[in-house]
XYZ file of C-alpha atoms in Angstrom:
601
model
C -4.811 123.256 -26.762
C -2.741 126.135 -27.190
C -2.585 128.085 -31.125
C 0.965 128.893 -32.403
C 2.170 130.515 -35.381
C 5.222 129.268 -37.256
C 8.300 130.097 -39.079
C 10.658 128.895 -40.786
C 14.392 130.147 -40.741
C 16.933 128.642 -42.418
C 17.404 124.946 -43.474
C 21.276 124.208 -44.883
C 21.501 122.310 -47.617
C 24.730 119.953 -47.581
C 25.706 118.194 -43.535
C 26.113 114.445 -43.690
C 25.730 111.565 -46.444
C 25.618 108.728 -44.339
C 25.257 106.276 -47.626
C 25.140 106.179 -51.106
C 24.089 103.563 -53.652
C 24.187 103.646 -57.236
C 23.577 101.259 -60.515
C 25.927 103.000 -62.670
C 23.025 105.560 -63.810
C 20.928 106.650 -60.611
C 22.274 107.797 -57.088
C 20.840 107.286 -53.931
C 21.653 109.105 -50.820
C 20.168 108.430 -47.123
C 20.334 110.879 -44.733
C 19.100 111.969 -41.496
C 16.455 114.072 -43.489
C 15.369 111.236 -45.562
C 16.611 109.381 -49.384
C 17.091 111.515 -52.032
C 17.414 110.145 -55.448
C 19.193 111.880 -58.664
C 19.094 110.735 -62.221
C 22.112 111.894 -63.584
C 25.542 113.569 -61.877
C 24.757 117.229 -61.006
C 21.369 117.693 -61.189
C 18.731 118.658 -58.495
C 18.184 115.971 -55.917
C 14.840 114.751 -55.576
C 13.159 113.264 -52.299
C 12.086 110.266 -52.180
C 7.794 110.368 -51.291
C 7.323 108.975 -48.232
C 3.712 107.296 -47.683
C 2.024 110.071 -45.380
C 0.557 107.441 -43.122
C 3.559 105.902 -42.283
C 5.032 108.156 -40.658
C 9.005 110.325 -41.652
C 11.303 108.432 -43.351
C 14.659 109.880 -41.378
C 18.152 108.384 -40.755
C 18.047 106.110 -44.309
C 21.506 104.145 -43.550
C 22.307 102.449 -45.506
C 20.510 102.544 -48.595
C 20.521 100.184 -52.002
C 19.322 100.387 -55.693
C 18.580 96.899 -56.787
C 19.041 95.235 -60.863
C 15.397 95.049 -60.995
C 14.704 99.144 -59.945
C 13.336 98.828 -56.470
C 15.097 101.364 -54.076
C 15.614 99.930 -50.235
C 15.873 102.038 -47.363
C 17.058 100.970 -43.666
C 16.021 102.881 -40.908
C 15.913 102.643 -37.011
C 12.232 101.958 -37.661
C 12.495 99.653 -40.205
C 13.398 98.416 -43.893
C 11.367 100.009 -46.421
C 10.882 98.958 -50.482
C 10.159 102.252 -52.726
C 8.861 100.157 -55.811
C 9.535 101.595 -59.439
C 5.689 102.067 -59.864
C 5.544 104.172 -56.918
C 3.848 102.239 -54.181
C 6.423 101.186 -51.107
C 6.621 97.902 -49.027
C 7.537 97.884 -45.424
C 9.840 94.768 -45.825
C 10.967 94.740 -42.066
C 9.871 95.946 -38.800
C 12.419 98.131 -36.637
C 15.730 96.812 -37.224
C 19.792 97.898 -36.779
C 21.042 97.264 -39.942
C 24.303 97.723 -41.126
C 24.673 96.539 -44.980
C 22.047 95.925 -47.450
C 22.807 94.109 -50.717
C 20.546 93.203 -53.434
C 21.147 90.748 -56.314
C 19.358 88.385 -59.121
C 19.935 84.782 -59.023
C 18.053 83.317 -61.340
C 13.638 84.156 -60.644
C 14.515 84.907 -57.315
C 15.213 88.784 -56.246
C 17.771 88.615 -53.446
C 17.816 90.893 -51.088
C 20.665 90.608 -48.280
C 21.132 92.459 -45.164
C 23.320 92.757 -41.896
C 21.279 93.421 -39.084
C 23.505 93.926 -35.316
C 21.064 91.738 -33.191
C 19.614 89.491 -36.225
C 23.039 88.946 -38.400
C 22.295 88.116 -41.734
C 18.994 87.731 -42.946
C 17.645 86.924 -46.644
C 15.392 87.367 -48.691
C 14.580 85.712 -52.310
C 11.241 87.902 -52.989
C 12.919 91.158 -53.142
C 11.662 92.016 -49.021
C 8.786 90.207 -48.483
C 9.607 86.589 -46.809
C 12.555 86.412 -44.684
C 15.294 83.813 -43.432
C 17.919 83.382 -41.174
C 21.640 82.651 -42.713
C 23.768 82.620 -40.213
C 25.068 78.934 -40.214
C 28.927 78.879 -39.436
C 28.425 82.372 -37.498
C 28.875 82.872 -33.488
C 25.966 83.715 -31.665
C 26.614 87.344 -31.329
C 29.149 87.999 -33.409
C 29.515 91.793 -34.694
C 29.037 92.710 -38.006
C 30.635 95.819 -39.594
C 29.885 94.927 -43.657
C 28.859 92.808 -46.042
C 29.248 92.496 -50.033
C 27.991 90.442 -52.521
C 29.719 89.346 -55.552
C 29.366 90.980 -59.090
C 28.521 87.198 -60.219
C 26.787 85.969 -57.091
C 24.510 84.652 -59.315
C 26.731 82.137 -60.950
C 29.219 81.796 -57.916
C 27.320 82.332 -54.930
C 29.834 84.148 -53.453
C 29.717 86.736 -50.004
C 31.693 88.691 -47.846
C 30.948 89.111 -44.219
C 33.539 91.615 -42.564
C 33.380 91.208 -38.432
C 35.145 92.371 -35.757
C 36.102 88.816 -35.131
C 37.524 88.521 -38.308
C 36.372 88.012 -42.253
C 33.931 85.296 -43.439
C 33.022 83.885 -46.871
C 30.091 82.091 -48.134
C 30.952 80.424 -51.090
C 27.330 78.543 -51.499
C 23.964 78.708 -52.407
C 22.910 77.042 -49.112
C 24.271 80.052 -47.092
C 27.148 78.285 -44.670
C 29.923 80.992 -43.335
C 33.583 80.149 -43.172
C 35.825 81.954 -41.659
C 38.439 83.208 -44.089
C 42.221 83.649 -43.446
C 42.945 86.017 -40.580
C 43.507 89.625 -41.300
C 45.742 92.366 -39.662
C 43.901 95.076 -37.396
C 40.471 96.173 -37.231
C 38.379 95.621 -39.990
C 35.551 97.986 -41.086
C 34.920 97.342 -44.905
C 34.703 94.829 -47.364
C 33.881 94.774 -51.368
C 34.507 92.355 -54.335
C 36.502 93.000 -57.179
C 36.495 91.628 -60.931
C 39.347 91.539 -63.559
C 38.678 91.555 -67.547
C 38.285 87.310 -67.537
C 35.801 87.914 -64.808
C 37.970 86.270 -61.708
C 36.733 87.769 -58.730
C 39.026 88.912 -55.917
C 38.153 89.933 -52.527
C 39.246 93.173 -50.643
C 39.005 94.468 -46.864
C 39.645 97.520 -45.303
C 40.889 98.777 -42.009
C 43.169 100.396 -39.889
C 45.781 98.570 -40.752
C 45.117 99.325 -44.356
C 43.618 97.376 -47.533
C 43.861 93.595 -48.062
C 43.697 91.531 -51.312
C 42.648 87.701 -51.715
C 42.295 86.403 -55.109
C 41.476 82.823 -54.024
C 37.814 83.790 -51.786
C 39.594 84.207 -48.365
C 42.444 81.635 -48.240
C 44.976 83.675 -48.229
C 45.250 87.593 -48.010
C 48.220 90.218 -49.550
C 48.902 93.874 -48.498
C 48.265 96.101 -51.233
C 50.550 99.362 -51.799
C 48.539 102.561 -51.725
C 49.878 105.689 -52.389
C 48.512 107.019 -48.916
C 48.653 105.134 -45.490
C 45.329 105.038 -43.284
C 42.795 103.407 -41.804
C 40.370 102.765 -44.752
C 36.895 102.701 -43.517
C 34.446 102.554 -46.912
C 35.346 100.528 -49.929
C 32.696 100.867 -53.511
C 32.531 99.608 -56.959
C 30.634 100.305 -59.521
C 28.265 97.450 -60.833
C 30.598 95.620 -62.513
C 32.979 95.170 -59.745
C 35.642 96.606 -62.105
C 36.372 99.674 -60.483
C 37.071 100.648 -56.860
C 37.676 103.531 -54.687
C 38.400 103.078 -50.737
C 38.334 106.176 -48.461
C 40.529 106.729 -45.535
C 39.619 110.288 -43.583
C 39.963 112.901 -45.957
C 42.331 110.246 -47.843
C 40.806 108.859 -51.150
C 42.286 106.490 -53.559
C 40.843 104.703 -56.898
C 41.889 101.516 -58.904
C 40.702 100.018 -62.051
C 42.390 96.953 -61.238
C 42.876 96.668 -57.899
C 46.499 96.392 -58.605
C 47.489 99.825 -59.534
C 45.970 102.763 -57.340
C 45.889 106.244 -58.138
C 45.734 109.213 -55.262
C 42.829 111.469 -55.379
C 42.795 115.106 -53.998
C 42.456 115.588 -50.677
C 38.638 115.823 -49.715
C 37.702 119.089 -47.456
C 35.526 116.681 -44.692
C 35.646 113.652 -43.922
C 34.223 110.596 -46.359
C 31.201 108.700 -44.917
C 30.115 106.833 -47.787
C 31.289 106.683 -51.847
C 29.332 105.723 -54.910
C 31.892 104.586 -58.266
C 29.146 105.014 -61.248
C 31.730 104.127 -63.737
C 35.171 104.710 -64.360
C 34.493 108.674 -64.854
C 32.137 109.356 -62.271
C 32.615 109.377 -58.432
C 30.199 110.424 -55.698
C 31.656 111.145 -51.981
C 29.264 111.695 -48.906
C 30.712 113.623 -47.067
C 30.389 114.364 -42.665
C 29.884 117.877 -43.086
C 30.065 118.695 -46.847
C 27.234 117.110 -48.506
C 28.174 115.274 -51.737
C 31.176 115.498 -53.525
C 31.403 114.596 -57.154
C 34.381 113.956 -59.023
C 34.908 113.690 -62.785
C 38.438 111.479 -63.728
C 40.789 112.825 -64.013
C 39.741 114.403 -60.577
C 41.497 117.455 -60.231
C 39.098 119.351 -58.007
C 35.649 118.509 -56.133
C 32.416 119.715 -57.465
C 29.779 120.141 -54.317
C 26.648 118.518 -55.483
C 23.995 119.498 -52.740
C 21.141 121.368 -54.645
C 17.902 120.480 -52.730
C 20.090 117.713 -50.876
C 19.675 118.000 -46.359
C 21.822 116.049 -44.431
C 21.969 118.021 -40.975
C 21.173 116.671 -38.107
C 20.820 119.582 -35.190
C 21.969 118.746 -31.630
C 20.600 121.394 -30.023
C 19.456 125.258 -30.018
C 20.643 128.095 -27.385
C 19.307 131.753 -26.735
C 22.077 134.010 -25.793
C 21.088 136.910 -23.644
C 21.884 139.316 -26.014
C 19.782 137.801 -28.792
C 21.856 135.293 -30.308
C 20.741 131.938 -31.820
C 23.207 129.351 -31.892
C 22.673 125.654 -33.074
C 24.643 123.136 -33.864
C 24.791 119.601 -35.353
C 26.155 116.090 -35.969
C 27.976 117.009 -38.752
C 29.960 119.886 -37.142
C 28.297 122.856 -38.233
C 27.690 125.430 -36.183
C 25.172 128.183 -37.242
C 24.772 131.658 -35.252
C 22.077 134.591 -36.066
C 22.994 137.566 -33.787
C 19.393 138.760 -34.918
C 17.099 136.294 -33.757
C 16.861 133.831 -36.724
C 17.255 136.709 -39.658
C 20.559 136.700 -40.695
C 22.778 133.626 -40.232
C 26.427 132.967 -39.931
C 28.382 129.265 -40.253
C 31.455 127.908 -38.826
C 32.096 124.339 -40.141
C 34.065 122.319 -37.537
C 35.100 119.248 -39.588
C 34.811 116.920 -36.915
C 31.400 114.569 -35.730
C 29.596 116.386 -32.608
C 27.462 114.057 -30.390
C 26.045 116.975 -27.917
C 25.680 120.639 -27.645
C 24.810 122.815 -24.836
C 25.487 126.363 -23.261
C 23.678 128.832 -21.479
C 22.369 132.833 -21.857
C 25.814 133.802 -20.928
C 29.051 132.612 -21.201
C 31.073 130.095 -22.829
C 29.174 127.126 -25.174
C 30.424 123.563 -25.401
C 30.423 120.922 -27.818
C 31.199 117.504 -27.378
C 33.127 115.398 -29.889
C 33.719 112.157 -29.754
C 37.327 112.547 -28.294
C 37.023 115.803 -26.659
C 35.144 118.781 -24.898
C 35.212 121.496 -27.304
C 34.342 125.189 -26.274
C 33.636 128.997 -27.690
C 32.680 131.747 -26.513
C 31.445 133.565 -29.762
C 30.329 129.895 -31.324
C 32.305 131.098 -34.240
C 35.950 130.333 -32.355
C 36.392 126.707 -30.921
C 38.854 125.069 -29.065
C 39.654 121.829 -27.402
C 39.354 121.921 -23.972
C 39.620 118.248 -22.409
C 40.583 115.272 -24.832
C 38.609 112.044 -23.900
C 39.891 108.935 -25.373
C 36.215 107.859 -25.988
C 32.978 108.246 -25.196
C 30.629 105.749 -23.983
C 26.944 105.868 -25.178
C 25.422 106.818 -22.157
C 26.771 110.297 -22.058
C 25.274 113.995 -20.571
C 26.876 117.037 -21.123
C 25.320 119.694 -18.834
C 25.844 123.520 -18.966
C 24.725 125.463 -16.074
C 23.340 128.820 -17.381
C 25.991 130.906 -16.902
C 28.590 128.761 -18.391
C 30.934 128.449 -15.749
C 29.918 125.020 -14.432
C 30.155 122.136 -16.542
C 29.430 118.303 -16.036
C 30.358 115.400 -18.525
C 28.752 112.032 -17.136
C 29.373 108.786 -18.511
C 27.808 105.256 -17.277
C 30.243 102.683 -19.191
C 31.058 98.714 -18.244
C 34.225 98.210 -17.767
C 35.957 94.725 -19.213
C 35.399 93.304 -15.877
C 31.559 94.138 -16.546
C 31.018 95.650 -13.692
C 29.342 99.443 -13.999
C 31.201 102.135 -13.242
C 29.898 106.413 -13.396
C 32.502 108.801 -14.556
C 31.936 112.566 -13.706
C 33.852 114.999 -15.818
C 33.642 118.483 -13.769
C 34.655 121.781 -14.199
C 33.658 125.456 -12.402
C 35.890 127.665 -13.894
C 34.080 127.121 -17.562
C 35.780 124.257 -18.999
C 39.121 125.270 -18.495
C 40.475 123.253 -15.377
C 38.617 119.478 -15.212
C 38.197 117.272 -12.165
C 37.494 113.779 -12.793
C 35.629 111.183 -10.100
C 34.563 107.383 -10.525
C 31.809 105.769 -8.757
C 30.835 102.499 -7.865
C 27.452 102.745 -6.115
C 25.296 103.129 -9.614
C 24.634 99.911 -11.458
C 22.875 102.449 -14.075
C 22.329 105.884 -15.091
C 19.458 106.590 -17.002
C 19.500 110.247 -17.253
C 20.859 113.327 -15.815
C 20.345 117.505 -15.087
C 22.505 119.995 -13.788
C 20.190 122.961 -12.194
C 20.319 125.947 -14.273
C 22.961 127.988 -11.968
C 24.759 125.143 -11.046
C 23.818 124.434 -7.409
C 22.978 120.959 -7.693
C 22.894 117.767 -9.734
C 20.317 114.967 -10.339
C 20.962 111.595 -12.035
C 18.292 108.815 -12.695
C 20.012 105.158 -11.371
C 20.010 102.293 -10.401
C 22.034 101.692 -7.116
C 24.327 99.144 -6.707
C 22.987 98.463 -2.865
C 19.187 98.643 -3.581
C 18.863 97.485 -7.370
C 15.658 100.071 -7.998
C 15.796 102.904 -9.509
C 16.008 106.165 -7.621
C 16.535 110.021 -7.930
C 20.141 110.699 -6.769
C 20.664 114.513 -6.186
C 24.021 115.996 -5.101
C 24.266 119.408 -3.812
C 27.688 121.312 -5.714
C 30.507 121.364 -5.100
C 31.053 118.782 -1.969
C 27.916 117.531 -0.994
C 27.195 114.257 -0.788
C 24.903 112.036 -2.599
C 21.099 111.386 -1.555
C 18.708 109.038 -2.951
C 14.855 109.004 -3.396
C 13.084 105.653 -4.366
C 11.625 106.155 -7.720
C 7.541 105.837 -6.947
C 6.867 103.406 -9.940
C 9.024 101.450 -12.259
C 10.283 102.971 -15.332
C 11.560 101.042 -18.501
C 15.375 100.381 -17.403
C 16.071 100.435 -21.672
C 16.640 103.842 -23.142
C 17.142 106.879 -22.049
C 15.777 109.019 -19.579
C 15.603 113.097 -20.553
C 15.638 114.965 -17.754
C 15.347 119.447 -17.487
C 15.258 121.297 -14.301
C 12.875 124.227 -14.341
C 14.766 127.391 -15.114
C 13.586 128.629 -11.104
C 15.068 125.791 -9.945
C 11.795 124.172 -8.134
C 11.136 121.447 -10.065
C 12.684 118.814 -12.413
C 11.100 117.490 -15.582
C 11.425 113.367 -16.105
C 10.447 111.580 -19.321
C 10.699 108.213 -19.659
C 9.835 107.458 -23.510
C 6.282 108.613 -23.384
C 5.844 109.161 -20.040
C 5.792 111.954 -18.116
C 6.849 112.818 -14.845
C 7.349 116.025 -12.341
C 9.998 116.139 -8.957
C 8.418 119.434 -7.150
C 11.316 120.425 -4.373
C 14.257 118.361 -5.517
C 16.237 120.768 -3.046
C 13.775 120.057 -0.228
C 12.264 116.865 0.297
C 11.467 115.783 -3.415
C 7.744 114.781 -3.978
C 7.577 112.771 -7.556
C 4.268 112.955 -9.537
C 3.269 111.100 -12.867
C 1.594 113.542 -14.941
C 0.471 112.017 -18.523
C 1.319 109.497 -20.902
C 1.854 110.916 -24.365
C 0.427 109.311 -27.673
C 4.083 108.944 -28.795
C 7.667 108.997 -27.276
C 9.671 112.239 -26.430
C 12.078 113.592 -29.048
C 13.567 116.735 -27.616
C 12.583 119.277 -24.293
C 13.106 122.857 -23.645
C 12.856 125.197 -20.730
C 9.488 127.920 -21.735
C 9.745 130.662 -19.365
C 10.654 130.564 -15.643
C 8.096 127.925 -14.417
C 7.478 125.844 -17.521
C 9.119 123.439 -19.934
C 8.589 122.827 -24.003
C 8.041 118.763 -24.829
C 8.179 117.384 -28.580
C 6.761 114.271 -29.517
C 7.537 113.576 -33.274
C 5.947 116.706 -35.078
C 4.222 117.575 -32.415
C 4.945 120.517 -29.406
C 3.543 120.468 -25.874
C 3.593 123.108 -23.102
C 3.909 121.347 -19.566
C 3.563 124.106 -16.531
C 5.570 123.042 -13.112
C 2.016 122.336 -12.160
C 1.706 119.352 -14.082
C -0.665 121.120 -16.549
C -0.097 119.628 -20.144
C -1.228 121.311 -23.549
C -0.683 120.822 -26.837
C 0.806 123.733 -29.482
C -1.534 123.477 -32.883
C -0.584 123.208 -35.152
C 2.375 121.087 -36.061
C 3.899 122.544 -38.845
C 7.190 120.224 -38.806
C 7.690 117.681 -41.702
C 10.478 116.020 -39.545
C 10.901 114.628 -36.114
C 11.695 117.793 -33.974
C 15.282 117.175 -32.052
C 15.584 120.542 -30.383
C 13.777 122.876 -28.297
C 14.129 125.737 -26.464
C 12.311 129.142 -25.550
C 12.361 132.451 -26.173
C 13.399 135.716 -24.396
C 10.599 137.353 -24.351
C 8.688 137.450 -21.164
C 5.555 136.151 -20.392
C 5.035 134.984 -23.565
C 4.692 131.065 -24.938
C 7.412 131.513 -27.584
C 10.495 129.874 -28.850
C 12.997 127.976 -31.515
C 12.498 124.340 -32.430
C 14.789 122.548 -34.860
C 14.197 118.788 -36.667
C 15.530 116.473 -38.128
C 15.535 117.404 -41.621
C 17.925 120.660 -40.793
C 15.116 123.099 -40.336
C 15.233 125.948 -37.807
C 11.810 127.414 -36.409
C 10.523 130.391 -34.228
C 6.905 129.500 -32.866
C 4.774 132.148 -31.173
C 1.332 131.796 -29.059
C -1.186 133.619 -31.016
């Protein structure tokens, strides 16, 4: 065990509202920090108290304020209950929700959610039994929303928006039916009542929004006053009125018929909360919350005590720069170590960030390579027309050597490896396709650029292997992986800043390659108590590894220890070290937006 000190630099408030819920008085907003709850419109945002034994309640999408007071939070780990006495249920185990609806009918509670692998599951005792209702639903069919009616509990009726198309439950007994079909790609769905209470159904998607007033049978275009692809729809509880965002677009209706054009948001809408017809709440990619008071003539930022940034990654420029980035597009530099901070706000989702001392940095969006050499000054660089989700952008350390890998299936469902390559620092791009990988699990470009390693599976051999390739021509070669590793997830891999040696993690697992220029000799060092979150170069001959809170040194010896203590609240997502020589020192951001130094005492 190894003592460190800590501090704490800067934590943003503001970055991404991934959802919002409301019942007309409280708001609830997940983010990748966590649920914060507010009582009123404006006022200081409050998180929600996470039992301490249960670990960090981070990425709450979506999120849902039942009638009866009970707040529900999805997250990758699970589905949690935050009672209104305080206590909290875990109502589901790890789960990939996608909507979560709550309602009364009758005694019974409801709670509803969309899960990817599980479709729609029930539950009448507000999230502690469960059932299956997915009667008149294909096996894997892929769900993008679903809504309950204002009066479910007198007419029972559901929305289910797909991307095969729109279904409608109009029964107690839970039995789908697929509605009328419905131009373009959907991606939202919400109900909508009139004064007599009839209740009309409306989707959203890119080729606009979509009325039915008799439950799916038929479906009418509805005039906006701005064209888009609309990809959130809200009401408030009543179902009376409704707002639908489109980009930056935003439009409002109080009955459904007649819509009225907002002012043009400054980022992106993720999610939108309608409290009533004066109040509106927009969460935003990179802006926090937005509030809006009709008539809206201006937006209010509404982030006081509110963190919704999730970092990417941290660099150390040679000259003493700090430069991080994260998912939301926001870019902060300190040209003093951490002390003083600047922020550029890109406007547009990052997936990865990486750079070296010197030269140019790179960001990668989801349809293009972005670079700067200040990290104040971007530009696009090479448009992509997606990204797959098995995707490595490496950065040698002088900036001029740049790699973008993808593994992807293509619709004949056979693999196929695309590397994205470029030596003169991003600005000319060579691309290449291979065959011979039925996987890639991970991948690391040597810090000056002399060499690349991937984790696959070949094609030929079907076992997984380290497959090095000296730069720029030389050919593949492949070393049989010593024992299996789990073939889900991914692998993080980080060459040792000398070049020698190549750090492997496989969830918890940890792994050395000593020579990986030579004749590569693979050793298993240590299982850790929890999986790896983020890794960092320390030094010449050493790397940083984060598990949750927690920080480890590992030496290219194999020697493990643990930094004490960990200070973190949040998952740390980011690692790297320090300039300083000799010394165990470095920068560590989480998932809750915070930046830290650390030091060896």
């Amino acid at each position: 065990m190894t003592r460190v000190a800590w501090q704490r630099l800067v934590r943003p408030t503001g970055g991404a509202v991934l959802s919002l819920a409301t019942d007309g008085h409280i708001l609830l907003a997940g983010t990748a920090s966590g649920a914060f709850v507010a009582t009123r419109p404006g006022e200081t945002w409050v998180p929600l108290p996470f039992p301490a034994n249960w670990g960090r309640l981070e990425l709450a999408n979506p999120v849902a304020i039942a009638p009866w007071g009970d707040r529900y939070i999805a997250t990758p780990s699970g589905l949690y209950r935050s009672k209104v006495d305080g206590s909290w249920q875990r109502c589901l185990e790890a789960t990939s929700i996608v909507a979560l609806r709550t309602s009364r009918e009758g005694e019974q509670q409801l709670v509803v959610v969309a899960d990817q692998l599980d479709g729609v599951l029930i539950s009448p005792d507000a999230g502690t039994s469960w059932e299956a209702a997915n009667a008149g639903l294909a096996t894997q069919v892929e769900i993008v929303d679903l809504a309950l009616s204002p009066r479910f509990a007198e007419d029972h009726l559901a929305l289910l928006v797909t991307s095969d198309g729109v279904f409608v439950n109009r029964s107690r007994r839970w039995r789908w039916q697929a509605a009328a079909p419905v131009p373009g790609l959907l991606e939202c769905g919400a109900f909508l009542t009139n004064e007599s209470g009839r209740v009309s159904c409306l989707v959203g998607g890119d080729e606009g929004l979509f009325r039915s007033d008799d439950r799916g049978r038929s479906w009418r275009a509805i005039s906006l006053p701005h064209q888009g692809s609309w990809s959130v729809l809200a009401t408030d509880r009543a179902g009376r009125v409704v707002a639908a965002a489109s980009d930056r677009s935003l439009v409002w209706s109080s009955d459904g018929e007649h819509w009225e054009a907002l002012p043009d948001l400054p980022s992106p809408a993720l999610s939108l909360a309608v409290l009533d017809e004066r109040w509106l709440v927009v969460g935003t990619l990179s802006q926090g919350c937005l509030l809006g008071e009709r008539p809206v003539r201006t937006w209010r930022e509404w982030n006081d005590e509110l963190y919704g940034h999730f970092p990417l990654g941290i660099v150390v420029r040679a000259n003493g720069e700090l430069v991080t980035s994260d998912y939301s597009g926001t870019v902060l530099r300190s040209p003093d170590e951490g002390r003083t901070w600047e922020r550029v706000v890109l406007d547009r989702g990052l997936a990865q960030f990486a750079g070296g001392a010197t030269g140019p940095l790179f960001a990668l969006a989801l349809d293009a390579v972005l670079r700067s050499s200040d990290a104040l000054h971007w530009q696009e660089m090479y448009a992509l027309d997606d990204i797959s989700e098995s995707t490595w952008l490496l950065v040698s350390d002088d900036g001029r050597t740049v790699f973008l890998i993808e593994h992807d299936v293509e619709p004949t469902l056979e693999p196929v490896v695309l590397l994205h390559a470029s030596t003169d620092g991003g600005i000319t791009w060579q691309t290449s396709e291979s065959e011979a990988f039925a996987l890639v699990q991970g991948a690391a470009l040597a810090p000056n650029g002399s060499a690349l390693a991937l984790l696959t599976v070949r094609m030929e051999e079907l076992r997984q292997a380290l497959s090095i390739r000296t730069l720029p021509d030389g050919d593949w070669r492949h070393y049989p992986w010593s024992e299996p590793l789990p073939e889900t997830g991914i692998v993080r891999m980080l060459w040792s800043e000398n070049g020698e040696a190549i750090l492997v993690v496989a969830e918890n697992e940890v792994w050395i390659v000593r020579q990986p220029l030579g004749r590569p000799l693979i050793r298993f060092v240590e299982e850790l108590d929890n999986p790896v979150s983020a890794l960092g170069r320390a030094g010449k001959t050493g790397w940083f590894i984060a598990t949750g809170t927690s920080l480890w040194y590992c030496e290219t010896t194999g020697e493990l220890r643990k930094l004490e203590p960990s200070l973190p609240q949040h998952t740390i997502v980011a690692v790297t070290g320090g300039r300083a020589v000799g010394a165990l020192q470095g920068y560590a951001a989480d998932v809750g937006g915070t930046i830290w130094r650390f030091a060896e005492e």
